[in-house]
Coordinates of C-alpha atoms in Angstrom, one line a residue:
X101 CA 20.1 29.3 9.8
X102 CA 18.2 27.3 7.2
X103 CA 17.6 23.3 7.9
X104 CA 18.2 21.1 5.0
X105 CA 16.6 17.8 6.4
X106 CA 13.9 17.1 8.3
X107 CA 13.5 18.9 12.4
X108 CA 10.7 17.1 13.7
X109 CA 11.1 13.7 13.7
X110 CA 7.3 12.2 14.3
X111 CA 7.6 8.6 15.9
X112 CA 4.5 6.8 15.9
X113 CA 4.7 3.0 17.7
X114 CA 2.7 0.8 15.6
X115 CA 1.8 -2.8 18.0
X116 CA -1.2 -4.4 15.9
X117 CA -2.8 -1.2 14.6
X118 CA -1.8 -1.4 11.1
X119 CA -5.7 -0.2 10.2
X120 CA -4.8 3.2 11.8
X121 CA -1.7 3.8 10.0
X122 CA -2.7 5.7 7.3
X123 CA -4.9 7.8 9.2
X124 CA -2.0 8.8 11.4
X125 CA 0.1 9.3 8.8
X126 CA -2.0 11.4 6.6
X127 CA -2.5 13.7 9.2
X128 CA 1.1 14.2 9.8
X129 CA 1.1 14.8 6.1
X130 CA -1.5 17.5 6.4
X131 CA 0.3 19.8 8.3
X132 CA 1.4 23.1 7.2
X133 CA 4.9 22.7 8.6
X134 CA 6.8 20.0 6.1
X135 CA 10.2 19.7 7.7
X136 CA 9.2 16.6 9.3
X137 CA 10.5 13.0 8.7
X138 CA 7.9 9.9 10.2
X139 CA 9.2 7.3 12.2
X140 CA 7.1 4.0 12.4
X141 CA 8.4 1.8 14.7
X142 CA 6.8 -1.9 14.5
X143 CA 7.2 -3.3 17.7
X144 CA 7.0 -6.6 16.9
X145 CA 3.2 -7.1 15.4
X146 CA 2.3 -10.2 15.6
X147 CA -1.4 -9.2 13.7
X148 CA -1.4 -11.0 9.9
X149 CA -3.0 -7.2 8.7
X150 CA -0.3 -5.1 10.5
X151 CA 2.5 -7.3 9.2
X152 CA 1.8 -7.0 5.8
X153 CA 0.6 -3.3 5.6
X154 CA 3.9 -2.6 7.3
X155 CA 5.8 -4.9 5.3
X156 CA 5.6 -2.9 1.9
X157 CA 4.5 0.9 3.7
X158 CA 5.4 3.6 1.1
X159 CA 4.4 7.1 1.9
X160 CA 6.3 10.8 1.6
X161 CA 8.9 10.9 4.2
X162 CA 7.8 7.8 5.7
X163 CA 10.6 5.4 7.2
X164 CA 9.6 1.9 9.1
X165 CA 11.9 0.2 11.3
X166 CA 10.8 -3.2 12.4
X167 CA 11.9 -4.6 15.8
X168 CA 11.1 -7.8 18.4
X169 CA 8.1 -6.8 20.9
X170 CA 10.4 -5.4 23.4
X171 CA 8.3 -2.5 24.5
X172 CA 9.1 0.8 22.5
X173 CA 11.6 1.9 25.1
X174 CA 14.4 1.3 23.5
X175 CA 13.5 1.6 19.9
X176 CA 12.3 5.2 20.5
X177 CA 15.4 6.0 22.6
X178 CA 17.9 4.9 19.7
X179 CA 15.4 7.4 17.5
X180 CA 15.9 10.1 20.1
X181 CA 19.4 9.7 20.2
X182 CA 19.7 10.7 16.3
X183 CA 17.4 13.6 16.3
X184 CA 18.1 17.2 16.7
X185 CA 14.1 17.6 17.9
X186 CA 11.6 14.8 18.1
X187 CA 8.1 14.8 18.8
X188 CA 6.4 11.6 19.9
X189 CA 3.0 10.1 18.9
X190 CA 2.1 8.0 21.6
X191 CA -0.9 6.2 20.0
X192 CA -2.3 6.4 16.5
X193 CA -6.1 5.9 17.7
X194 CA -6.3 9.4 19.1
X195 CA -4.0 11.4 17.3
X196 CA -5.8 14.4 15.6
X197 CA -3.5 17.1 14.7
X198 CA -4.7 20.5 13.9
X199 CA -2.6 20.8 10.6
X200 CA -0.5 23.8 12.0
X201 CA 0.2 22.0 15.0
X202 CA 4.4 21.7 14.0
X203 CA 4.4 25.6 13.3
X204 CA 3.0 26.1 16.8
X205 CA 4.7 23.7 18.7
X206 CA 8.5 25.4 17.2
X207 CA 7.8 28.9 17.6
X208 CA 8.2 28.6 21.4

């Protein structure tokens, strides 16, 4: 069965860490698995830097949906709900993927 889209679906919640973005993103990026799509939800930044990094984001396979400060609840759930298999990234200041990290993660 080959996959012509993307089967991981990396969210990472962005709340006033616009400084960390790229870092998360680029190692997402730097994996050795590439079916992957990345999700950055906004949730409702209220930081002047965050805004306007987010505002204009362009990266490969980089999508940003902007929403009120709700919580991410419900913003990740409606991601969730559209994905075959999602993988959260609960906070951009730790994450340090190991770049086959995707590869390992799918074999099980």
């Amino acid at each position: 069965m080959s996959h012509s889209g993307p089967i991981v679906s990396v969210i990472i919640p962005c709340y006033n860490q616009g400084l960390y973005l790229d870092e998360a993103v680029e190692s997402i990026l730097n994996q050795t698995f590439q079916q992957f799509e990345i999700i950055v939800i906004n949730d409702g930044s209220t930081d002047e830097e965050t805004i306007r990094i987010l505002q204009n984001y362009q990266r490969p396979t980089v999508r940003v949906i902007h929403t009120e400060n709700r919580g991410l609840l419900l913003p990740v759930m409606r991601v969730f709900s559209r994905r075959v298999v999602s993988t959260l990234c609960p906070s951009m200041r730790t994450i340090a993927f190991s770049p086959p990290i995707w590869k390992r993660l799918l074999q099980f």
